[in-house]
Short mmCIF file of N, CA and C and ligand atoms in Angstrom, two decimals:
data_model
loop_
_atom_site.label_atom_id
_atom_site.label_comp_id
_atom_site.label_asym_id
_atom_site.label_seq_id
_atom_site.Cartn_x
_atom_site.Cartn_y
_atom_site.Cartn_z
N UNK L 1 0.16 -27.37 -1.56
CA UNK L 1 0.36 -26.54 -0.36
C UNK L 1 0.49 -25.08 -0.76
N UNK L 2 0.09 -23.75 -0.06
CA UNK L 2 0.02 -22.74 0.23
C UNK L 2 1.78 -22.30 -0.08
N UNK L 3 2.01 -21.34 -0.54
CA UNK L 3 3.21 -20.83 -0.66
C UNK L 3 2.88 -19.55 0.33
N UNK L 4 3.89 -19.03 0.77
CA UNK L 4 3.72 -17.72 1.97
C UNK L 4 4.54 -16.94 0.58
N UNK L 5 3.42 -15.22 0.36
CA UNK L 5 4.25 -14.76 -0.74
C UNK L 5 3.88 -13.40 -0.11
N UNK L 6 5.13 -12.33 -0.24
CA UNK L 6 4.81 -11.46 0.03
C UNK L 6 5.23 -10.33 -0.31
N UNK L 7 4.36 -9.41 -1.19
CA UNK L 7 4.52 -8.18 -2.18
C UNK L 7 5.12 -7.18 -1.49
N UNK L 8 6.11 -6.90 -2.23
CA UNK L 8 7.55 -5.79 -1.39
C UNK L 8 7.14 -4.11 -1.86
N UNK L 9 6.96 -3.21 -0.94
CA UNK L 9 6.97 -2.04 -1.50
C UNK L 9 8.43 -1.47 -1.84
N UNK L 10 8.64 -0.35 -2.71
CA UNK L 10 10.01 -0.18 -3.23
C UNK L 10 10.96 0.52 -2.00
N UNK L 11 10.34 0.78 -0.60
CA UNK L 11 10.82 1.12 0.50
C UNK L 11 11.78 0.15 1.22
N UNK L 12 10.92 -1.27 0.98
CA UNK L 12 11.61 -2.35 1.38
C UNK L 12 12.77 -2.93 0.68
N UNK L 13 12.61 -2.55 -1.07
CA UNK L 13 13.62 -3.11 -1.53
C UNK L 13 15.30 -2.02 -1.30
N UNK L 14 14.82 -0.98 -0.67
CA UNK L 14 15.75 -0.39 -0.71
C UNK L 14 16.93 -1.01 1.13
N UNK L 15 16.10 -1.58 1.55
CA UNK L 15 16.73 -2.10 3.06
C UNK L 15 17.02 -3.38 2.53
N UNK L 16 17.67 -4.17 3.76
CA UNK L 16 18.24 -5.67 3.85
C UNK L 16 16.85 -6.91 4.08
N UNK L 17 15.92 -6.21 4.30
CA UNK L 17 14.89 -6.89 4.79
C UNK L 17 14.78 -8.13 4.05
N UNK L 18 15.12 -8.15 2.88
CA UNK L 18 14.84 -9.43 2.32
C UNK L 18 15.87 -10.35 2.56
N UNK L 19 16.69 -10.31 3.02
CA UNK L 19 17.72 -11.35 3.04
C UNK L 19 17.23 -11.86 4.53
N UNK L 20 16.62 -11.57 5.29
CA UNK L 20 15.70 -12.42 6.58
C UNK L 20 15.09 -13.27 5.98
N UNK L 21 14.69 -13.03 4.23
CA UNK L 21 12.97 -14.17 3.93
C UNK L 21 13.85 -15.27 2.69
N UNK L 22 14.98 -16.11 3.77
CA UNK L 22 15.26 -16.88 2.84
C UNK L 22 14.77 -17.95 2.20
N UNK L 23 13.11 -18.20 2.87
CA UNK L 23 12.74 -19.17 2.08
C UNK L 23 11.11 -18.31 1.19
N UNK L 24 10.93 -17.47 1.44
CA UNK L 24 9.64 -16.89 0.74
C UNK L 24 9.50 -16.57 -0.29
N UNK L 25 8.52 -16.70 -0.84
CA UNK L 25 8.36 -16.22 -2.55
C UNK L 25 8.11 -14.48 -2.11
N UNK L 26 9.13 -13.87 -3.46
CA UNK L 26 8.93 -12.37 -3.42
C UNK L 26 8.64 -11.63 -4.33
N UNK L 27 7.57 -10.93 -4.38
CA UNK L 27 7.12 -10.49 -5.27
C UNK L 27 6.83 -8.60 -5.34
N UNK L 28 6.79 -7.84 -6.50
CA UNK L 28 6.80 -7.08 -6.91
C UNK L 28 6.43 -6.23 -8.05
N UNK L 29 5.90 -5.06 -8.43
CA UNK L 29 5.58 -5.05 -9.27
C UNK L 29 6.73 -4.29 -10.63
N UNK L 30 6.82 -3.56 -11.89
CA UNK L 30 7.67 -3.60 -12.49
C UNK L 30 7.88 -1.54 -12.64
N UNK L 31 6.83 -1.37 -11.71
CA UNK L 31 6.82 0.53 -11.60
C UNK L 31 7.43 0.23 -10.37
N UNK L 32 7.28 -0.50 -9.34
CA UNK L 32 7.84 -0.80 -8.22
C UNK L 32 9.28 -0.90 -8.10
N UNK L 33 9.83 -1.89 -9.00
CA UNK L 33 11.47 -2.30 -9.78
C UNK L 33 12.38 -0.58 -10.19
N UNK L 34 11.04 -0.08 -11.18
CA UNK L 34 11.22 1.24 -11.11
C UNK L 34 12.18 1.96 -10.68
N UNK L 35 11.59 2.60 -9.13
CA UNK L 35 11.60 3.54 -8.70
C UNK L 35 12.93 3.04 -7.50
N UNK L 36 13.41 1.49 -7.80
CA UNK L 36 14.74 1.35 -6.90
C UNK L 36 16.09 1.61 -7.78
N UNK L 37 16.53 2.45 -7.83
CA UNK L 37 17.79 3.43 -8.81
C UNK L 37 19.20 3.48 -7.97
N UNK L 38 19.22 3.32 -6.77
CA UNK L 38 20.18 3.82 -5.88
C UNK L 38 21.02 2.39 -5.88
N UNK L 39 22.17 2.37 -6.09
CA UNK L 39 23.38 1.09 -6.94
C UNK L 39 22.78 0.12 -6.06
N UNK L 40 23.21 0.24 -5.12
CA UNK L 40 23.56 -0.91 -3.82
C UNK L 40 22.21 -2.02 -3.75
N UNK L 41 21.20 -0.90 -3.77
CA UNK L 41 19.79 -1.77 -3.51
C UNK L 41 19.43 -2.14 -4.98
N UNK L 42 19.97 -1.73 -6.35
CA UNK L 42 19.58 -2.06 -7.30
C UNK L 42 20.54 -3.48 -7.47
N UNK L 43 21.37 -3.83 -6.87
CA UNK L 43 22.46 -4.95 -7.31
C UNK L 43 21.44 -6.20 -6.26
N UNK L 44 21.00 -5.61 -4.90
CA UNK L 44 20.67 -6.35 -4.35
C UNK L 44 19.47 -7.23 -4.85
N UNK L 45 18.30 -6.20 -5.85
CA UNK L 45 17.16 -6.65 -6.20
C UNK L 45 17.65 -7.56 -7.85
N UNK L 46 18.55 -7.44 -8.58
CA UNK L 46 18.98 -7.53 -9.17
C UNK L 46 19.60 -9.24 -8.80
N UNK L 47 20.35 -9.46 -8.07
CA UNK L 47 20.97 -10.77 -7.21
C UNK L 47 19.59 -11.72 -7.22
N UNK L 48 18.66 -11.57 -6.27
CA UNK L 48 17.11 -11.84 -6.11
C UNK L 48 16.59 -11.99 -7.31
N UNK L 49 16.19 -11.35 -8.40
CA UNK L 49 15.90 -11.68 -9.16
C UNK L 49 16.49 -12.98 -10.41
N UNK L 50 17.83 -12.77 -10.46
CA UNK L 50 18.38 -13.65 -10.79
C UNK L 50 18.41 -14.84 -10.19
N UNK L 51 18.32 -15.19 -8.95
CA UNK L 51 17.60 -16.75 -8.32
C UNK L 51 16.79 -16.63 -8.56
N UNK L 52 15.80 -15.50 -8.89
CA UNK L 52 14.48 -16.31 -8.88
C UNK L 52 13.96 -16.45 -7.71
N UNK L 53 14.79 -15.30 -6.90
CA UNK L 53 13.85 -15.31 -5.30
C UNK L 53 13.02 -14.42 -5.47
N UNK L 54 12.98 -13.55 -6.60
CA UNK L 54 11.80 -12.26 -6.50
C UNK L 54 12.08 -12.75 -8.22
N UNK L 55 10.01 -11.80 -7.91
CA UNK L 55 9.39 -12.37 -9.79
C UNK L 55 8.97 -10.85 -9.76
N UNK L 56 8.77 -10.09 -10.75
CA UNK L 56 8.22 -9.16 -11.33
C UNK L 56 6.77 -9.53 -11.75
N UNK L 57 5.77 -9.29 -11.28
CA UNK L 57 4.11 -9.70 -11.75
C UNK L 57 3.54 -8.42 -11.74
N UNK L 58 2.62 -7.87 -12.88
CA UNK L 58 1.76 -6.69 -12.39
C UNK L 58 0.41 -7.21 -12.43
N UNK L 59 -0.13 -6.70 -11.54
CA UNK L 59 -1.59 -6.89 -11.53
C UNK L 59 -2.99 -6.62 -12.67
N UNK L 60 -4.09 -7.47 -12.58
CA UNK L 60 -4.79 -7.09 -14.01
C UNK L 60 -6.06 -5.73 -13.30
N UNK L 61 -6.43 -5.02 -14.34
CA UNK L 61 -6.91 -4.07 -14.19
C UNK L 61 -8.56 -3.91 -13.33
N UNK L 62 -9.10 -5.17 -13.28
CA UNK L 62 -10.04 -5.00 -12.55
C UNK L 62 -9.68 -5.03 -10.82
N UNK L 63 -8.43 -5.37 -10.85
CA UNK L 63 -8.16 -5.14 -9.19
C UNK L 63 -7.48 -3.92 -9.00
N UNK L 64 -7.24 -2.92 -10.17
CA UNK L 64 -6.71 -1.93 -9.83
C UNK L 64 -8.17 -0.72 -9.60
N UNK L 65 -8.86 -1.17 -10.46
CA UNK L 65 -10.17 -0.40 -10.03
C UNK L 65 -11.21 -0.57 -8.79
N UNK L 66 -10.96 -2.06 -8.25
CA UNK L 66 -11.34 -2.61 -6.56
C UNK L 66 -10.50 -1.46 -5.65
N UNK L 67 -9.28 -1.32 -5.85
CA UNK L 67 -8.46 -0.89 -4.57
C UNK L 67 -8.48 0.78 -4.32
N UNK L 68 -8.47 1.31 -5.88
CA UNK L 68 -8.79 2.56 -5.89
C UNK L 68 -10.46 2.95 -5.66
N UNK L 69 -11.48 2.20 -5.27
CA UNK L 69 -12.44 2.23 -4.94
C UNK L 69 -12.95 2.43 -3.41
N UNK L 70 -11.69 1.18 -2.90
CA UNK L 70 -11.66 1.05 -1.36
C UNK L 70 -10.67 2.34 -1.30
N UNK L 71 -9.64 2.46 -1.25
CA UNK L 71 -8.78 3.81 -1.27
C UNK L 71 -9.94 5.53 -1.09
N UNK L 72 -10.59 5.54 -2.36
CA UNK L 72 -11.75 6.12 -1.91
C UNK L 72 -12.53 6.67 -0.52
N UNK L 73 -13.07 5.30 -0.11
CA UNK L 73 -13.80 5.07 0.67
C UNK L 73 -13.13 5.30 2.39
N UNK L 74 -11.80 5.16 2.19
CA UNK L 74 -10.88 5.46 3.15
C UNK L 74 -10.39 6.76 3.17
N UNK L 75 -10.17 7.50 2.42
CA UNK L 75 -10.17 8.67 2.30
C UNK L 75 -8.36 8.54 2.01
N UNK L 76 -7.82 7.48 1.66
CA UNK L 76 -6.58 7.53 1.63
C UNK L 76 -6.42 8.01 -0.32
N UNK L 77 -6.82 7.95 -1.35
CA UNK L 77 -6.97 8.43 -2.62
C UNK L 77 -5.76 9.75 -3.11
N UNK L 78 -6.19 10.47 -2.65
CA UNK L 78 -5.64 12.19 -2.14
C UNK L 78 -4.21 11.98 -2.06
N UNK L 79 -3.34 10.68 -1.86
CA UNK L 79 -2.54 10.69 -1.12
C UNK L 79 -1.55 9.28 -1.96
N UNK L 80 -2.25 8.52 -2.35
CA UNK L 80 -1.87 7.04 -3.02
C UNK L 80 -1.60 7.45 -4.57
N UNK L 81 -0.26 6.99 -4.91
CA UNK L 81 0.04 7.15 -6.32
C UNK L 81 -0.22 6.09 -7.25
N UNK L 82 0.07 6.16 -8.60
CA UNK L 82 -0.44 4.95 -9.82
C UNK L 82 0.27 3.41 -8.88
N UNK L 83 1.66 4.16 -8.89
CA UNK L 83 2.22 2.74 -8.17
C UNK L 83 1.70 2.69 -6.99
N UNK L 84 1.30 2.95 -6.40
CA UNK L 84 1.11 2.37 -4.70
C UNK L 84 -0.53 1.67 -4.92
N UNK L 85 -1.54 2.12 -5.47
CA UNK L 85 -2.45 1.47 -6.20
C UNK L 85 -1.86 0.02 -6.77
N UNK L 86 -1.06 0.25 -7.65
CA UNK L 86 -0.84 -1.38 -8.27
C UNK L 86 -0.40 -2.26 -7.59
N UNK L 87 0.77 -1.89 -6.55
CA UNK L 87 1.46 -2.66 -5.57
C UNK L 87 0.35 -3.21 -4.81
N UNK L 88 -1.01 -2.54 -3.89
CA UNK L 88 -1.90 -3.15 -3.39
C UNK L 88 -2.36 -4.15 -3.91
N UNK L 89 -3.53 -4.30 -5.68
CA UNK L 89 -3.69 -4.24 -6.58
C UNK L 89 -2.87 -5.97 -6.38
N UNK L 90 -2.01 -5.87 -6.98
CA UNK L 90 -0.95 -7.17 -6.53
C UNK L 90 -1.55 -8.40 -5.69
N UNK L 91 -1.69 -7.64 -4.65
CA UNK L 91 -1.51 -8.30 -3.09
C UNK L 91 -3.02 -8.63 -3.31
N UNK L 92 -3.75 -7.93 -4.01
CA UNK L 92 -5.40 -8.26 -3.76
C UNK L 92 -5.51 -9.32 -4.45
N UNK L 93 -4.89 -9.28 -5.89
CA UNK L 93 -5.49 -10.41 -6.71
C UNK L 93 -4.40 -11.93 -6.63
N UNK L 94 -3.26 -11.68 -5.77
CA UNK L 94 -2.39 -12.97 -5.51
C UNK L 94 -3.66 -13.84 -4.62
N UNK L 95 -4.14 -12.95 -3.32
CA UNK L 95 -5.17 -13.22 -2.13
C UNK L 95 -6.11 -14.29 -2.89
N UNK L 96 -6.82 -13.15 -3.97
CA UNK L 96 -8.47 -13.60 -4.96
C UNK L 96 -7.65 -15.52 -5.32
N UNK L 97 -6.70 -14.95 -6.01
CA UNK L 97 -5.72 -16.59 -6.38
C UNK L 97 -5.21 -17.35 -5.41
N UNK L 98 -6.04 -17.11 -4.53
CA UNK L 98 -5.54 -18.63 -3.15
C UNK L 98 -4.12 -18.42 -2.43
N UNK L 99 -3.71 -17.27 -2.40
CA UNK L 99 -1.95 -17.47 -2.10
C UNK L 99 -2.41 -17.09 -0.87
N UNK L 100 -1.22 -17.49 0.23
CA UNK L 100 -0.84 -16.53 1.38
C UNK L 100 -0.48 -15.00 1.45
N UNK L 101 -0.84 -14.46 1.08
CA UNK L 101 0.08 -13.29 0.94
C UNK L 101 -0.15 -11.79 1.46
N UNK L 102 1.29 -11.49 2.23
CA UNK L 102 1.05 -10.71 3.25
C UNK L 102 2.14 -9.22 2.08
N UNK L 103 1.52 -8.03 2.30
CA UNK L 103 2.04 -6.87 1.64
C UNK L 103 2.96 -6.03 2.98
N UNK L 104 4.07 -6.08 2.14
CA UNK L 104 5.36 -5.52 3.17
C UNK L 104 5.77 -3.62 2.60
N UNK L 105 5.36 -3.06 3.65
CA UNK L 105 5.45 -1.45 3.24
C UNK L 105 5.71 -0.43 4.57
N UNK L 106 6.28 0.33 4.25
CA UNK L 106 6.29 1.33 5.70
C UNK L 106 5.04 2.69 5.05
N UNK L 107 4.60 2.57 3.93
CA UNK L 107 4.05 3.86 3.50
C UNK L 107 2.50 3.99 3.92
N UNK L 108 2.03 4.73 4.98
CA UNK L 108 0.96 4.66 5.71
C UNK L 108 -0.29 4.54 4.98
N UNK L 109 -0.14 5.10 4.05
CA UNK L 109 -1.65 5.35 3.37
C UNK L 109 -1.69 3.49 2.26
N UNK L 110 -0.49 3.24 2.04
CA UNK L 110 -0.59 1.80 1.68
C UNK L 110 -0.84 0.77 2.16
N UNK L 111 -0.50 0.62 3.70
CA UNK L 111 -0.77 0.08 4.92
C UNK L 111 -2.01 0.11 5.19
N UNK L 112 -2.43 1.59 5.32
CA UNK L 112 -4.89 1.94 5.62
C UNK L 112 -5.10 1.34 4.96
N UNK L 113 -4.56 1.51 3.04
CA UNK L 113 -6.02 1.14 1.91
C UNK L 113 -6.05 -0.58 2.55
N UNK L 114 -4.75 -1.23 2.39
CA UNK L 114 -4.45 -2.78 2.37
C UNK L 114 -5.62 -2.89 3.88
N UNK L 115 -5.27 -2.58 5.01
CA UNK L 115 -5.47 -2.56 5.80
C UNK L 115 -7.56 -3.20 5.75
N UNK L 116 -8.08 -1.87 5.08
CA UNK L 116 -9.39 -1.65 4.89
C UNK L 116 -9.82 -2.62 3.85
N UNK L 117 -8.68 -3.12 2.69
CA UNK L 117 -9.18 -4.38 2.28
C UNK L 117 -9.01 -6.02 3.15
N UNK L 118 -8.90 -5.92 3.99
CA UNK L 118 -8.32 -7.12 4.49
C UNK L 118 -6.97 -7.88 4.12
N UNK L 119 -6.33 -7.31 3.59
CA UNK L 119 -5.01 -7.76 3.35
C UNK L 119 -3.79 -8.02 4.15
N UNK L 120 -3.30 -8.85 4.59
CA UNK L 120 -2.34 -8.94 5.92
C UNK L 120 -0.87 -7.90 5.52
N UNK L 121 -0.23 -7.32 6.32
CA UNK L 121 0.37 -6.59 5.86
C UNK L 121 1.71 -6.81 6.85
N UNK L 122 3.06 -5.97 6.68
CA UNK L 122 3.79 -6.17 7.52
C UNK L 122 4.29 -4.69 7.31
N UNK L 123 4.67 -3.90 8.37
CA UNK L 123 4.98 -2.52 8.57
C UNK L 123 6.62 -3.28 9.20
N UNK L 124 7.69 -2.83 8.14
CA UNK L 124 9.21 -3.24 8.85
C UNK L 124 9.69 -2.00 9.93
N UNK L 125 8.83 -0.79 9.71
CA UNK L 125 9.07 0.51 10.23
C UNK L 125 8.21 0.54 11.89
N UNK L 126 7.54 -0.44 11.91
CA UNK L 126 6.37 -0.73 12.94
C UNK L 126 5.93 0.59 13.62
N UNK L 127 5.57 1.65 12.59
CA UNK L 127 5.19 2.75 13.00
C UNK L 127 3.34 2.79 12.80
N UNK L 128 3.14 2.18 12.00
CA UNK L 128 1.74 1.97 11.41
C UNK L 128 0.80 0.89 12.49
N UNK L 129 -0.15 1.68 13.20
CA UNK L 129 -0.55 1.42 14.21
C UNK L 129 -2.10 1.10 14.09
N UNK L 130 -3.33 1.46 13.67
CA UNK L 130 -4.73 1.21 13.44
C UNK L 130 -4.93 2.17 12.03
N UNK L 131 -5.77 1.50 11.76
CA UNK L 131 -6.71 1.80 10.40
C UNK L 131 -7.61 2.88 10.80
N UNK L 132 -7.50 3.84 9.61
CA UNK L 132 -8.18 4.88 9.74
C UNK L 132 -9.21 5.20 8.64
N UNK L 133 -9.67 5.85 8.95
CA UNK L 133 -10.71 6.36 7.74
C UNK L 133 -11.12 7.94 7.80
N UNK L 134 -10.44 8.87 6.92
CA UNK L 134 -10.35 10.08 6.03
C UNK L 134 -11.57 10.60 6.09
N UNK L 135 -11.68 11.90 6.95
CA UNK L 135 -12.26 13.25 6.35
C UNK L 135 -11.97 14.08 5.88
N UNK L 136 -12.56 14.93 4.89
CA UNK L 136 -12.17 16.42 4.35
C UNK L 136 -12.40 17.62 5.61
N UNK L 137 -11.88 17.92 6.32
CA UNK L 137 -12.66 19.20 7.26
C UNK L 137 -11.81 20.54 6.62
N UNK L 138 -12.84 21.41 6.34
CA UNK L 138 -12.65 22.95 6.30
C UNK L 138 -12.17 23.52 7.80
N UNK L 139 -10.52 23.83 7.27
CA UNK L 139 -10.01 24.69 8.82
C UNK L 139 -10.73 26.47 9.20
N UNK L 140 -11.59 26.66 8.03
CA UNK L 140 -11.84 28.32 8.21
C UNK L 140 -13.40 28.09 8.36
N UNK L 141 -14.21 27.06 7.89
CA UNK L 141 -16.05 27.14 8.33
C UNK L 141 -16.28 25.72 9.27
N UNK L 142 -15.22 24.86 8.74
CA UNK L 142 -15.11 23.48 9.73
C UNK L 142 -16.60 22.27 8.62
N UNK L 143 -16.73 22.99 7.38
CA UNK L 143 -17.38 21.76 6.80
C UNK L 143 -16.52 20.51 6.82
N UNK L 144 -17.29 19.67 6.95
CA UNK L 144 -16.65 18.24 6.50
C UNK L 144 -17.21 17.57 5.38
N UNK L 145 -16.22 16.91 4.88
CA UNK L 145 -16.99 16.08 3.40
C UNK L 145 -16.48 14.58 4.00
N UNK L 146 -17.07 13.54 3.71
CA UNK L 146 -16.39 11.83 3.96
C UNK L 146 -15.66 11.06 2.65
N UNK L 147 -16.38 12.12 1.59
CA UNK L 147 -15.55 11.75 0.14
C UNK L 147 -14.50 12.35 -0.25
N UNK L 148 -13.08 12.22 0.35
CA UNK L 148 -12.10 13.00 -0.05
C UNK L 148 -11.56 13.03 -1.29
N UNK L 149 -11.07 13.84 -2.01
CA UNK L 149 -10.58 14.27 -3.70
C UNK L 149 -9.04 14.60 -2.79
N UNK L 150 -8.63 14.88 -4.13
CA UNK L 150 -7.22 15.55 -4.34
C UNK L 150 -7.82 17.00 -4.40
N UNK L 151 -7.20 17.67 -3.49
CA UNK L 151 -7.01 19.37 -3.59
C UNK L 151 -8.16 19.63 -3.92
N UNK L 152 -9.41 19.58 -2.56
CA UNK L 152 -10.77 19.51 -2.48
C UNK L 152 -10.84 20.98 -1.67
N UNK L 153 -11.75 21.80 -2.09
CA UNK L 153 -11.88 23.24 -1.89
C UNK L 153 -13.04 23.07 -1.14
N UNK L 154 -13.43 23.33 -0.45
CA UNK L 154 -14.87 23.66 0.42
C UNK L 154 -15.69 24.10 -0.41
N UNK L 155 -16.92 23.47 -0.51
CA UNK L 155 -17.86 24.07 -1.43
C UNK L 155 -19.00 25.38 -0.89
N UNK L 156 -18.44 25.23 0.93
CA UNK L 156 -19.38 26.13 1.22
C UNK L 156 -18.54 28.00 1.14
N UNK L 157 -17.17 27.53 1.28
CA UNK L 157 -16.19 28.93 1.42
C UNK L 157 -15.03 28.81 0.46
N UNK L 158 -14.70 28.08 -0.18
CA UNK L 158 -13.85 27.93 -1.46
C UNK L 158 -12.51 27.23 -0.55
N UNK L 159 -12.04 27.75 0.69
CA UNK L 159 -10.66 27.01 1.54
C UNK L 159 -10.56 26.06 1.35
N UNK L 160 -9.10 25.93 0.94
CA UNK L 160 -8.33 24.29 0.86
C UNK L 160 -8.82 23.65 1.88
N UNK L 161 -9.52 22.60 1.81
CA UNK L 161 -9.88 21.38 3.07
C UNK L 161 -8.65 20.41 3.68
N UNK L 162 -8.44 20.13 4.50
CA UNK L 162 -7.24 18.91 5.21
C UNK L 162 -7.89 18.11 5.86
N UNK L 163 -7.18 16.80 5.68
CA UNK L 163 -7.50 15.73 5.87
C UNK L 163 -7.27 15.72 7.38
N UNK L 164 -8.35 14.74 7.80
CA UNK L 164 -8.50 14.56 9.60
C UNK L 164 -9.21 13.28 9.24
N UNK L 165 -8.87 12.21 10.89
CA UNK L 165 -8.91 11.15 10.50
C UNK L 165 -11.02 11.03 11.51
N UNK L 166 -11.34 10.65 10.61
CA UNK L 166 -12.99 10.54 10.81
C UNK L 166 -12.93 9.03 12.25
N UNK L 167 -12.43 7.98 11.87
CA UNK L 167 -12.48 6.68 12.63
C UNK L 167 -11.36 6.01 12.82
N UNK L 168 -10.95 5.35 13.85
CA UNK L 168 -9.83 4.88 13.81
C UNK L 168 -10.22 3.62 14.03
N UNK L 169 -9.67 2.43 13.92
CA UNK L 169 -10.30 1.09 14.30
C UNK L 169 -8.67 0.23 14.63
N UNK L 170 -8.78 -0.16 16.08
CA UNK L 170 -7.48 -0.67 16.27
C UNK L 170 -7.30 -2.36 15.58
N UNK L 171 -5.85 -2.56 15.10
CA UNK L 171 -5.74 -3.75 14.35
C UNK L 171 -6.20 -4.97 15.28
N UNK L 172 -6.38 -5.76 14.32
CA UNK L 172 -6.64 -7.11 15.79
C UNK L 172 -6.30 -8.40 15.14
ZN1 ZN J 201 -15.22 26.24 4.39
#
């Protein structure tokens, strides 16, 4: 049988949210473990780990180069860090391995990439509303590019470009 497993962003480990998923497998990655420092939520992930209700797994590298590909293509890149890449990354290759598994995050641009891969996701912040997809537009000539970079200059006038959302596609 199917286990229901579902990859925690370090947003979540910092709330109670997990003590709702008393029967789910929980998973995480170990840059993820990281970046939870603050006592309270570190004792909590800490407790969890010691049952053995949450595992530390990192993902292998050909799914970190899938997600930063789709990330890309979304225009979310610009915006997604090493960890928020791997945490997806995770969730992609548990999926590829037959699991159930739904990725739990309030961080929007982690929510699009997952989103744009087909990955089921859970927003605890339920602020994250449809999938989008990233343009570069120039605010001073109004070029647009569909391939967004990090700190992408207009090639026609040199101006910092900002991101505007090209498509929106509501969840379903
Ligand atoms: Zn321009």
């Amino acid at each position: 049988m199917m286990s229901r497993v579902y990859v925690l962003d370090a947003g979540v480990l910092f709330t109670t949210w997990t003590t709702k998923m008393d029967n789910a497998v929980l998973l995480t990655t170990s840059n993820i473990m990281a970046e939870v420092r603050n006592k309270p939520s570190q004792l909590r992930a800490e407790t969890l780990l010691t049952l053995d209700r949450l595992r530390v797994v990192n993902p292998e590298s050909v799914y970190l180069e899938r997600v930063s590909k789709t990330a890309k293509q979304s225009g979310d890149s610009s915006v997604l860090s090493a960890v928020d890449i791997e945490l997806i990354s995770l969730a992609l290759m548990l999926r590829e391995e037959g699991e159930d598994v739904t990725l739990v995050s309030s961080d929007f641009s982690v929510l699009n990439t997952s989103s744009h891969l087909g990955i089921k996701y859970i927003d605890p912040s339920g602020k994250f509303r449809k999938e989008i997809t990233w343009l570069l537009r120039c605010p001073a000539c109004h070029y647009k590019s569909e391939t967004p970079t990090r700190d992408s200059e207009c090639p026609v006038c040199g101006t910092t470009m900002q991101r505007t959302p090209l498509r929106g596609r509501k969840r379903s």
